[in-house]
Amino acid sequence: MKVSIERATLLGAVSQAQSVVERRNTIPILANVLIEAAENTVQFRATDLDIEVVDQTAAMVERAGATTVSAVTLHEIVRKLPDGALVTLTEEPGSGRLTVEAGRSNFQLATLPKEDFPVMASSEYAANFSAKSDVLRRLFDKSKFAISTEETRYYLNGVYMHVATTEDGPKLRCVATDGHRLARIDAALPSGADTMPGVIVPRKTVGELRKLLDGDDKPIAVSVSETKVRFATEEITLTSKVIDGTFPDYSRVIPTGNTRELEVEASEFAKAVDRVATVSSERSRAVKMTLDDDRLILSVNAPDSGAAHEEINVRYGDDRLEIGFNAKYLLEIANQVDRENAVFLFNSSGDPTLMREGNDTSAIYVVMPMRV
């Protein structure tokens, strides 16, 4: 195999691959990236047996072939090469070495046989549809903060992507929750998605997917089966197993009778919460919200470190209310608001609180209160 490829192009392909491989694994081949050169393209394939990413890019292929080499080492070498360098990858048959050359730099890397590299079996997908990258980016970005990190509740360790029936017809919906907060985001249902089974997309896959969705509003081909989900652009294909579990009935925890309405400027609210939480103990980080006649007082009382309070002008016309929240949860939810105002709907100091962006109900958030 002999391939020449521009450094920036190679770095983009290898960085996507090396982020998938597990740093610590007992199977040496899983630390490698499979490089396959044919005609005028090179494919870089990496897997951890749960996720597989394939990045295809144009290159000058002098001699077709395939080999596997350490993904992390190759990435580090390419990252340190000068901008604009032309990188040549060469492997002589039977040598067991990949030569990486750029200008006066020369590296010899150990290889493993391409036959040992595990390729994820192709799946029959129940639904195939196309969605704009900005739509998918919004669905996953606004929900992923609520993914649970508790491994015992593995079925909450991802984003539940499914078709939901609403008053406005079927929607493509993403939901995540950890039992303390919940995010539910809707988008118009793409053509062909109506047969999609509901799947839980794992946390690591959501992180890898984010790299695919950066940049312009290019279309993303999405394929979903009961066991796998695939996202593909012209250059990159990300295939992942889904979490084998049943996502709980989240609709039961979304309050419908909350009538006390607070409207607040979102960025001002987030900054004020951040300021007063500075003095709270890291363990609880509890912030008390006191609401009364278009006034919101945010306060923290931490006996071991101090106290703080800040007043904000808001729109609130209901009975006086005192309610406490984990500052981190409040901040994460407030930071999801793209519009100017956030609307909080309360029932009592012990009931879940609902938050939305202005009058937009396509993205709603639920947060459980704390005792303060």
mmCIF file of C-alpha atoms in Angstrom:
data_model
loop_
_atom_site.group_PDB
_atom_site.id
_atom_site.type_symbol
_atom_site.label_atom_id
_atom_site.label_comp_id
_atom_site.label_asym_id
_atom_site.label_seq_id
_atom_site.Cartn_x
_atom_site.Cartn_y
_atom_site.Cartn_z
ATOM 1 C CA MET A 1 0.000 0.000 0.000
ATOM 2 C CA LYS A 2 1.209 3.498 -0.837
ATOM 3 C CA VAL A 3 -0.938 6.589 -0.316
ATOM 4 C CA SER A 4 -0.295 10.339 -0.321
ATOM 5 C CA ILE A 5 -2.745 12.602 1.494
ATOM 6 C CA GLU A 6 -2.820 16.219 2.630
ATOM 7 C CA ARG A 7 -2.097 16.618 6.347
ATOM 8 C CA ALA A 8 -5.318 18.496 7.288
ATOM 9 C CA THR A 9 -7.485 15.921 5.503
ATOM 10 C CA LEU A 10 -5.632 13.046 7.172
ATOM 11 C CA LEU A 11 -5.863 14.693 10.600
ATOM 12 C CA GLY A 12 -9.643 15.087 10.288
ATOM 13 C CA ALA A 13 -10.101 11.430 9.353
ATOM 14 C CA VAL A 14 -7.748 10.036 11.995
ATOM 15 C CA SER A 15 -9.060 12.241 14.822
ATOM 16 C CA GLN A 16 -12.577 10.889 14.292
ATOM 17 C CA ALA A 17 -11.199 7.324 14.380
ATOM 18 C CA GLN A 18 -8.950 7.689 17.428
ATOM 19 C CA SER A 19 -11.745 9.153 19.559
ATOM 20 C CA VAL A 20 -13.761 5.929 19.140
ATOM 21 C CA VAL A 21 -11.018 3.503 20.185
ATOM 22 C CA GLU A 22 -10.788 2.680 23.888
ATOM 23 C CA ARG A 23 -7.509 3.762 25.492
ATOM 24 C CA ARG A 24 -7.453 0.663 27.682
ATOM 25 C CA ASN A 25 -8.449 -2.600 26.122
ATOM 26 C CA THR A 26 -7.320 -6.192 26.334
ATOM 27 C CA ILE A 27 -7.650 -6.807 22.584
ATOM 28 C CA PRO A 28 -4.694 -5.120 20.801
ATOM 29 C CA ILE A 29 -6.427 -4.865 17.404
ATOM 30 C CA LEU A 30 -9.128 -2.603 18.919
ATOM 31 C CA ALA A 31 -6.481 0.078 19.531
ATOM 32 C CA ASN A 32 -5.831 0.189 15.787
ATOM 33 C CA VAL A 33 -7.414 1.974 12.863
ATOM 34 C CA LEU A 34 -7.994 -0.040 9.666
ATOM 35 C CA ILE A 35 -6.666 1.854 6.651
ATOM 36 C CA GLU A 36 -8.018 0.666 3.285
ATOM 37 C CA ALA A 37 -6.790 2.295 0.061
ATOM 38 C CA ALA A 38 -8.419 1.693 -3.334
ATOM 39 C CA GLU A 39 -8.624 3.794 -6.499
ATOM 40 C CA ASN A 40 -8.599 7.445 -5.360
ATOM 41 C CA THR A 41 -10.022 7.030 -1.863
ATOM 42 C CA VAL A 42 -8.828 5.918 1.552
ATOM 43 C CA GLN A 43 -11.082 4.597 4.302
ATOM 44 C CA PHE A 44 -10.217 4.861 7.981
ATOM 45 C CA ARG A 45 -12.248 2.490 10.161
ATOM 46 C CA ALA A 46 -12.218 2.269 13.971
ATOM 47 C CA THR A 47 -14.374 0.382 16.464
ATOM 48 C CA ASP A 48 -14.778 -0.462 20.148
ATOM 49 C CA LEU A 49 -17.212 -3.294 19.224
ATOM 50 C CA ASP A 50 -20.173 -1.053 20.206
ATOM 51 C CA ILE A 51 -19.486 1.877 17.878
ATOM 52 C CA GLU A 52 -17.903 1.827 14.446
ATOM 53 C CA VAL A 53 -16.845 4.927 12.525
ATOM 54 C CA VAL A 54 -15.754 4.891 8.882
ATOM 55 C CA ASP A 55 -14.228 8.044 7.376
ATOM 56 C CA GLN A 56 -13.714 8.046 3.614
ATOM 57 C CA THR A 57 -11.561 10.696 2.012
ATOM 58 C CA ALA A 58 -9.901 11.462 -1.327
ATOM 59 C CA ALA A 59 -6.202 10.658 -1.701
ATOM 60 C CA MET A 60 -3.509 9.853 -4.268
ATOM 61 C CA VAL A 61 -3.360 6.051 -4.191
ATOM 62 C CA GLU A 62 -0.206 4.767 -5.817
ATOM 63 C CA ARG A 63 -0.659 1.199 -4.621
ATOM 64 C CA ALA A 64 -3.917 -0.184 -3.217
ATOM 65 C CA GLY A 65 -3.898 -2.199 -0.010
ATOM 66 C CA ALA A 66 -4.962 -2.330 3.614
ATOM 67 C CA THR A 67 -3.347 -2.443 7.041
ATOM 68 C CA THR A 68 -4.022 -1.572 10.678
ATOM 69 C CA VAL A 69 -1.954 0.718 12.893
ATOM 70 C CA SER A 70 -2.313 2.344 16.338
ATOM 71 C CA ALA A 71 -4.983 5.042 15.985
ATOM 72 C CA VAL A 72 -3.682 7.180 18.863
ATOM 73 C CA THR A 73 -0.057 7.069 17.715
ATOM 74 C CA LEU A 74 -0.935 7.911 14.103
ATOM 75 C CA HIS A 75 -3.145 10.770 15.283
ATOM 76 C CA GLU A 76 -0.374 12.211 17.487
ATOM 77 C CA ILE A 77 2.146 12.046 14.620
ATOM 78 C CA VAL A 78 -0.169 13.723 12.105
ATOM 79 C CA ARG A 79 -1.227 16.369 14.659
ATOM 80 C CA LYS A 80 2.420 17.395 15.169
ATOM 81 C CA LEU A 81 3.277 17.595 11.467
ATOM 82 C CA PRO A 82 3.449 21.099 9.910
ATOM 83 C CA ASP A 83 0.350 22.575 8.230
ATOM 84 C CA GLY A 84 0.157 21.956 4.491
ATOM 85 C CA ALA A 85 2.474 18.940 4.602
ATOM 86 C CA LEU A 86 1.882 16.091 2.162
ATOM 87 C CA VAL A 87 1.892 12.834 4.138
ATOM 88 C CA THR A 88 2.822 9.519 2.512
ATOM 89 C CA LEU A 89 1.735 6.217 4.090
ATOM 90 C CA THR A 90 3.587 3.159 2.820
ATOM 91 C CA GLU A 91 3.535 -0.497 3.798
ATOM 92 C CA GLU A 92 5.686 -3.027 2.007
ATOM 93 C CA PRO A 93 4.138 -6.532 1.860
ATOM 94 C CA GLY A 94 5.236 -8.687 4.790
ATOM 95 C CA SER A 95 7.187 -5.894 6.492
ATOM 96 C CA GLY A 96 4.837 -5.493 9.462
ATOM 97 C CA ARG A 97 5.632 -1.775 9.427
ATOM 98 C CA LEU A 98 3.801 1.316 8.165
ATOM 99 C CA THR A 99 6.082 4.145 7.085
ATOM 100 C CA VAL A 100 4.737 7.659 7.630
ATOM 101 C CA GLU A 101 6.698 10.326 5.726
ATOM 102 C CA ALA A 102 6.249 14.090 5.532
ATOM 103 C CA GLY A 103 9.114 16.309 4.371
ATOM 104 C CA ARG A 104 12.174 15.267 6.392
ATOM 105 C CA SER A 105 10.123 13.400 9.017
ATOM 106 C CA ASN A 106 10.004 9.609 8.871
ATOM 107 C CA PHE A 107 8.162 7.261 11.251
ATOM 108 C CA GLN A 108 7.978 3.465 11.320
ATOM 109 C CA LEU A 109 4.868 2.112 13.030
ATOM 110 C CA ALA A 110 4.093 -1.511 13.923
ATOM 111 C CA THR A 111 1.050 -2.965 12.154
ATOM 112 C CA LEU A 112 -1.346 -5.840 12.816
ATOM 113 C CA PRO A 113 -2.985 -7.986 10.094
ATOM 114 C CA LYS A 114 -6.096 -6.437 8.551
ATOM 115 C CA GLU A 115 -7.799 -9.873 8.713
ATOM 116 C CA ASP A 116 -7.883 -9.603 12.533
ATOM 117 C CA PHE A 117 -9.830 -6.338 12.472
ATOM 118 C CA PRO A 118 -13.497 -6.794 13.524
ATOM 119 C CA VAL A 119 -15.998 -5.223 11.120
ATOM 120 C CA MET A 120 -19.456 -4.548 12.515
ATOM 121 C CA ALA A 121 -22.035 -6.781 10.838
ATOM 122 C CA SER A 122 -24.441 -4.921 8.576
ATOM 123 C CA SER A 123 -28.016 -4.750 9.770
ATOM 124 C CA GLU A 124 -31.429 -4.710 8.166
ATOM 125 C CA TYR A 125 -32.795 -1.305 9.098
ATOM 126 C CA ALA A 126 -36.511 -0.850 9.817
ATOM 127 C CA ALA A 127 -36.428 2.835 8.868
ATOM 128 C CA ASN A 128 -34.203 4.950 6.618
ATOM 129 C CA PHE A 129 -34.645 8.703 6.440
ATOM 130 C CA SER A 130 -32.756 11.937 5.935
ATOM 131 C CA ALA A 131 -32.584 14.816 8.421
ATOM 132 C CA LYS A 132 -30.747 18.137 8.332
ATOM 133 C CA SER A 133 -27.702 18.224 10.592
ATOM 134 C CA ASP A 134 -28.981 21.327 12.422
ATOM 135 C CA VAL A 135 -32.218 19.491 13.313
ATOM 136 C CA LEU A 136 -30.342 16.489 14.752
ATOM 137 C CA ARG A 137 -27.853 18.798 16.448
ATOM 138 C CA ARG A 138 -30.701 20.578 18.278
ATOM 139 C CA LEU A 139 -32.389 17.292 19.274
ATOM 140 C CA PHE A 140 -29.252 15.796 20.812
ATOM 141 C CA ASP A 141 -27.533 18.948 22.107
ATOM 142 C CA LYS A 142 -30.555 20.076 24.089
ATOM 143 C CA SER A 143 -31.218 16.656 25.611
ATOM 144 C CA LYS A 144 -27.788 15.148 26.303
ATOM 145 C CA PHE A 145 -27.109 17.119 29.513
ATOM 146 C CA ALA A 146 -29.832 15.085 31.260
ATOM 147 C CA ILE A 147 -28.326 11.662 30.407
ATOM 148 C CA SER A 148 -27.786 9.609 33.566
ATOM 149 C CA THR A 149 -24.252 8.553 34.493
ATOM 150 C CA GLU A 150 -25.508 5.910 36.932
ATOM 151 C CA GLU A 151 -24.391 2.621 35.421
ATOM 152 C CA THR A 152 -26.914 0.542 37.391
ATOM 153 C CA ARG A 153 -29.751 2.298 35.538
ATOM 154 C CA TYR A 154 -28.142 1.539 32.191
ATOM 155 C CA TYR A 155 -31.373 2.191 30.267
ATOM 156 C CA LEU A 156 -31.016 5.904 31.208
ATOM 157 C CA ASN A 157 -27.412 6.102 29.928
ATOM 158 C CA GLY A 158 -28.458 7.521 26.568
ATOM 159 C CA VAL A 159 -30.946 9.597 24.589
ATOM 160 C CA TYR A 160 -34.271 7.944 23.738
ATOM 161 C CA MET A 161 -34.989 8.734 20.066
ATOM 162 C CA HIS A 162 -38.488 7.777 18.917
ATOM 163 C CA VAL A 163 -41.644 8.832 17.089
ATOM 164 C CA ALA A 164 -44.089 10.613 19.409
ATOM 165 C CA THR A 165 -47.768 11.331 18.847
ATOM 166 C CA THR A 166 -48.686 14.934 19.667
ATOM 167 C CA GLU A 167 -51.645 17.255 19.119
ATOM 168 C CA ASP A 168 -49.827 18.587 16.047
ATOM 169 C CA GLY A 169 -49.279 15.102 14.612
ATOM 170 C CA PRO A 170 -46.286 12.728 14.842
ATOM 171 C CA LYS A 171 -42.895 14.197 15.796
ATOM 172 C CA LEU A 172 -39.300 12.983 15.950
ATOM 173 C CA ARG A 173 -38.516 13.201 19.670
ATOM 174 C CA CYS A 174 -35.419 12.881 21.832
ATOM 175 C CA VAL A 175 -35.735 12.423 25.608
ATOM 176 C CA ALA A 176 -33.109 12.075 28.330
ATOM 177 C CA THR A 177 -33.473 11.890 32.100
ATOM 178 C CA ASP A 178 -31.486 10.939 35.180
ATOM 179 C CA GLY A 179 -34.410 11.000 37.602
ATOM 180 C CA HIS A 180 -33.569 14.529 38.803
ATOM 181 C CA ARG A 181 -34.104 16.405 35.537
ATOM 182 C CA LEU A 182 -35.600 15.605 32.165
ATOM 183 C CA ALA A 183 -35.297 17.069 28.663
ATOM 184 C CA ARG A 184 -37.857 16.435 25.907
ATOM 185 C CA ILE A 185 -37.134 17.893 22.472
ATOM 186 C CA ASP A 186 -39.364 17.608 19.374
ATOM 187 C CA ALA A 187 -38.741 18.170 15.652
ATOM 188 C CA ALA A 188 -40.822 17.703 12.525
ATOM 189 C CA LEU A 189 -40.964 14.021 11.557
ATOM 190 C CA PRO A 190 -38.793 13.416 8.456
ATOM 191 C CA SER A 191 -40.265 11.448 5.566
ATOM 192 C CA GLY A 192 -39.634 7.718 6.062
ATOM 193 C CA ALA A 193 -39.126 7.954 9.833
ATOM 194 C CA ASP A 194 -42.651 6.850 10.771
ATOM 195 C CA THR A 195 -41.648 3.148 10.871
ATOM 196 C CA MET A 196 -38.719 3.810 13.179
ATOM 197 C CA PRO A 197 -38.548 1.731 16.365
ATOM 198 C CA GLY A 198 -37.758 3.694 19.524
ATOM 199 C CA VAL A 199 -34.052 3.334 20.390
ATOM 200 C CA ILE A 200 -31.783 4.487 23.225
ATOM 201 C CA VAL A 201 -28.663 6.041 21.665
ATOM 202 C CA PRO A 202 -25.713 5.554 24.101
ATOM 203 C CA ARG A 203 -23.918 8.505 25.684
ATOM 204 C CA LYS A 204 -20.623 7.825 23.861
ATOM 205 C CA THR A 205 -22.421 7.626 20.508
ATOM 206 C CA VAL A 206 -24.132 10.961 21.179
ATOM 207 C CA GLY A 207 -20.683 12.474 21.784
ATOM 208 C CA GLU A 208 -19.226 11.006 18.585
ATOM 209 C CA LEU A 209 -22.307 12.025 16.598
ATOM 210 C CA ARG A 210 -21.796 15.647 17.633
ATOM 211 C CA LYS A 211 -18.621 15.756 15.495
ATOM 212 C CA LEU A 212 -20.593 14.671 12.431
ATOM 213 C CA LEU A 213 -23.164 17.397 12.994
ATOM 214 C CA ASP A 214 -20.765 20.329 13.216
ATOM 215 C CA GLY A 215 -20.675 22.898 10.482
ATOM 216 C CA ASP A 216 -23.231 23.449 7.768
ATOM 217 C CA ASP A 217 -26.793 22.149 7.442
ATOM 218 C CA LYS A 218 -25.861 19.130 5.359
ATOM 219 C CA PRO A 219 -28.323 16.226 5.190
ATOM 220 C CA ILE A 220 -27.594 13.224 7.418
ATOM 221 C CA ALA A 221 -28.809 9.779 6.364
ATOM 222 C CA VAL A 222 -30.264 8.047 9.426
ATOM 223 C CA SER A 223 -31.002 4.313 9.607
ATOM 224 C CA VAL A 224 -32.596 2.659 12.634
ATOM 225 C CA SER A 225 -33.208 -0.975 13.609
ATOM 226 C CA GLU A 226 -34.087 -2.608 16.935
ATOM 227 C CA THR A 227 -30.388 -3.158 17.709
ATOM 228 C CA LYS A 228 -28.442 -0.536 15.743
ATOM 229 C CA VAL A 229 -28.533 3.068 14.599
ATOM 230 C CA ARG A 230 -26.492 4.576 11.790
ATOM 231 C CA PHE A 231 -25.765 8.213 10.902
ATOM 232 C CA ALA A 232 -23.999 8.921 7.620
ATOM 233 C CA THR A 233 -22.727 11.827 5.534
ATOM 234 C CA GLU A 234 -20.949 11.439 2.191
ATOM 235 C CA GLU A 235 -17.613 11.098 3.995
ATOM 236 C CA ILE A 236 -18.363 9.640 7.433
ATOM 237 C CA THR A 237 -20.530 6.746 8.597
ATOM 238 C CA LEU A 238 -21.152 6.228 12.321
ATOM 239 C CA THR A 239 -22.799 2.933 13.294
ATOM 240 C CA SER A 240 -23.662 2.082 16.875
ATOM 241 C CA LYS A 241 -25.387 -0.572 18.886
ATOM 242 C CA VAL A 242 -28.284 0.820 20.893
ATOM 243 C CA ILE A 243 -28.872 0.230 24.604
ATOM 244 C CA ASP A 244 -30.766 -3.025 25.114
ATOM 245 C CA GLY A 245 -33.382 -1.879 27.595
ATOM 246 C CA THR A 246 -36.781 -0.230 27.966
ATOM 247 C CA PHE A 247 -36.878 3.521 28.484
ATOM 248 C CA PRO A 248 -39.343 4.428 31.267
ATOM 249 C CA ASP A 249 -42.690 6.133 30.614
ATOM 250 C CA TYR A 250 -41.332 9.668 30.890
ATOM 251 C CA SER A 251 -44.738 11.301 30.244
ATOM 252 C CA ARG A 252 -45.801 10.442 33.801
ATOM 253 C CA VAL A 253 -43.229 12.795 35.324
ATOM 254 C CA ILE A 254 -44.018 15.787 33.094
ATOM 255 C CA PRO A 255 -46.348 18.001 35.168
ATOM 256 C CA THR A 256 -49.528 19.246 33.458
ATOM 257 C CA GLY A 257 -51.192 21.230 36.249
ATOM 258 C CA ASN A 258 -48.461 23.755 37.087
ATOM 259 C CA THR A 259 -50.116 27.204 37.012
ATOM 260 C CA ARG A 260 -47.669 29.540 38.753
ATOM 261 C CA GLU A 261 -45.772 31.174 35.898
ATOM 262 C CA LEU A 262 -42.414 32.922 36.096
ATOM 263 C CA GLU A 263 -40.908 34.616 33.042
ATOM 264 C CA VAL A 264 -37.274 35.669 33.272
ATOM 265 C CA GLU A 265 -34.522 36.806 30.908
ATOM 266 C CA ALA A 266 -32.600 33.556 30.418
ATOM 267 C CA SER A 267 -28.978 34.738 30.284
ATOM 268 C CA GLU A 268 -29.462 37.158 33.209
ATOM 269 C CA PHE A 269 -30.996 34.315 35.248
ATOM 270 C CA ALA A 270 -28.152 31.893 34.419
ATOM 271 C CA LYS A 271 -25.472 34.442 35.360
ATOM 272 C CA ALA A 272 -27.213 35.289 38.655
ATOM 273 C CA VAL A 273 -27.545 31.588 39.606
ATOM 274 C CA ASP A 274 -23.853 31.095 38.792
ATOM 275 C CA ARG A 275 -22.863 34.054 40.969
ATOM 276 C CA VAL A 276 -24.812 33.131 44.095
ATOM 277 C CA ALA A 277 -23.850 29.437 43.804
ATOM 278 C CA THR A 278 -20.194 30.414 44.186
ATOM 279 C CA VAL A 279 -20.491 30.296 47.994
ATOM 280 C CA SER A 280 -22.490 27.078 48.222
ATOM 281 C CA SER A 281 -20.873 23.826 49.279
ATOM 282 C CA GLU A 282 -19.971 21.633 46.310
ATOM 283 C CA ARG A 283 -21.875 18.671 47.692
ATOM 284 C CA SER A 284 -25.376 20.132 47.561
ATOM 285 C CA ARG A 285 -25.068 23.426 45.653
ATOM 286 C CA ALA A 286 -28.627 24.296 46.677
ATOM 287 C CA VAL A 287 -30.083 27.630 45.527
ATOM 288 C CA LYS A 288 -33.327 28.978 46.994
ATOM 289 C CA MET A 289 -35.689 30.897 44.720
ATOM 290 C CA THR A 290 -38.109 33.251 46.476
ATOM 291 C CA LEU A 291 -40.861 34.587 44.195
ATOM 292 C CA ASP A 292 -43.198 37.465 44.997
ATOM 293 C CA ASP A 293 -44.757 40.298 42.914
ATOM 294 C CA ASP A 294 -42.447 40.468 39.873
ATOM 295 C CA ARG A 295 -39.389 39.854 42.026
ATOM 296 C CA LEU A 296 -37.097 36.856 42.196
ATOM 297 C CA ILE A 297 -34.560 36.541 44.989
ATOM 298 C CA LEU A 298 -31.888 33.883 44.509
ATOM 299 C CA SER A 299 -30.153 32.970 47.752
ATOM 300 C CA VAL A 300 -27.616 30.511 49.099
ATOM 301 C CA ASN A 301 -26.856 29.885 52.754
ATOM 302 C CA ALA A 302 -23.847 27.664 53.341
ATOM 303 C CA PRO A 303 -22.898 27.736 57.051
ATOM 304 C CA ASP A 304 -19.362 26.497 56.385
ATOM 305 C CA SER A 305 -18.515 28.988 53.621
ATOM 306 C CA GLY A 306 -20.912 31.958 53.657
ATOM 307 C CA ALA A 307 -24.121 33.287 52.160
ATOM 308 C CA ALA A 308 -25.247 35.196 49.067
ATOM 309 C CA HIS A 309 -28.395 36.594 47.555
ATOM 310 C CA GLU A 310 -29.318 38.475 44.383
ATOM 311 C CA GLU A 311 -32.562 40.060 43.251
ATOM 312 C CA ILE A 312 -33.840 40.000 39.649
ATOM 313 C CA ASN A 313 -36.826 41.760 38.093
ATOM 314 C CA VAL A 314 -39.113 39.130 36.554
ATOM 315 C CA ARG A 315 -42.708 38.668 35.488
ATOM 316 C CA TYR A 316 -44.541 36.814 38.269
ATOM 317 C CA GLY A 317 -48.033 37.546 39.595
ATOM 318 C CA ASP A 318 -48.956 34.519 41.700
ATOM 319 C CA ASP A 319 -48.770 33.744 45.415
ATOM 320 C CA ARG A 320 -45.425 33.980 47.189
ATOM 321 C CA LEU A 321 -43.326 30.846 46.618
ATOM 322 C CA GLU A 322 -40.086 29.546 48.071
ATOM 323 C CA ILE A 323 -38.455 26.628 46.255
ATOM 324 C CA GLY A 324 -34.942 25.177 46.151
ATOM 325 C CA PHE A 325 -32.949 23.612 43.318
ATOM 326 C CA ASN A 326 -29.542 22.115 42.673
ATOM 327 C CA ALA A 327 -27.601 25.037 41.144
ATOM 328 C CA LYS A 328 -25.924 22.811 38.545
ATOM 329 C CA TYR A 329 -29.292 21.563 37.277
ATOM 330 C CA LEU A 330 -30.723 25.094 37.084
ATOM 331 C CA LEU A 331 -27.674 26.319 35.154
ATOM 332 C CA GLU A 332 -27.708 23.446 32.671
ATOM 333 C CA ILE A 333 -31.391 23.962 31.911
ATOM 334 C CA ALA A 334 -31.079 27.765 31.648
ATOM 335 C CA ASN A 335 -28.160 27.354 29.240
ATOM 336 C CA GLN A 336 -30.375 25.409 26.815
ATOM 337 C CA VAL A 337 -32.539 28.463 26.157
ATOM 338 C CA ASP A 338 -31.867 29.963 22.715
ATOM 339 C CA ARG A 339 -34.630 32.541 22.991
ATOM 340 C CA GLU A 340 -34.508 35.619 25.173
ATOM 341 C CA ASN A 341 -36.900 34.477 27.894
ATOM 342 C CA ALA A 342 -37.285 31.310 29.927
ATOM 343 C CA VAL A 343 -40.685 30.411 31.361
ATOM 344 C CA PHE A 344 -40.877 28.372 34.585
ATOM 345 C CA LEU A 345 -44.146 26.762 35.657
ATOM 346 C CA PHE A 346 -44.468 25.826 39.345
ATOM 347 C CA ASN A 347 -47.067 24.020 41.412
ATOM 348 C CA SER A 348 -45.631 23.934 44.932
ATOM 349 C CA SER A 349 -42.215 23.822 46.604
ATOM 350 C CA GLY A 350 -42.263 20.015 46.613
ATOM 351 C CA ASP A 351 -43.463 19.315 43.046
ATOM 352 C CA PRO A 352 -41.510 19.031 39.773
ATOM 353 C CA THR A 353 -41.026 22.317 37.909
ATOM 354 C CA LEU A 354 -41.506 22.692 34.161
ATOM 355 C CA MET A 355 -39.399 25.019 32.001
ATOM 356 C CA ARG A 356 -39.750 26.024 28.363
ATOM 357 C CA GLU A 357 -38.383 28.663 25.986
ATOM 358 C CA GLY A 358 -40.973 31.448 25.754
ATOM 359 C CA ASN A 359 -44.158 29.991 24.261
ATOM 360 C CA ASP A 360 -42.277 27.262 22.383
ATOM 361 C CA THR A 361 -43.385 23.818 23.576
ATOM 362 C CA SER A 362 -41.105 21.850 21.211
ATOM 363 C CA ALA A 363 -38.442 21.839 23.949
ATOM 364 C CA ILE A 364 -39.481 21.352 27.565
ATOM 365 C CA TYR A 365 -37.462 20.590 30.670
ATOM 366 C CA VAL A 366 -38.444 19.202 34.056
ATOM 367 C CA VAL A 367 -36.386 19.619 37.220
ATOM 368 C CA MET A 368 -37.018 18.197 40.669
ATOM 369 C CA PRO A 369 -36.805 20.636 43.610
ATOM 370 C CA MET A 370 -34.520 20.301 46.642
ATOM 371 C CA ARG A 371 -35.241 20.973 50.288
ATOM 372 C CA VAL A 372 -33.548 24.195 51.415
#
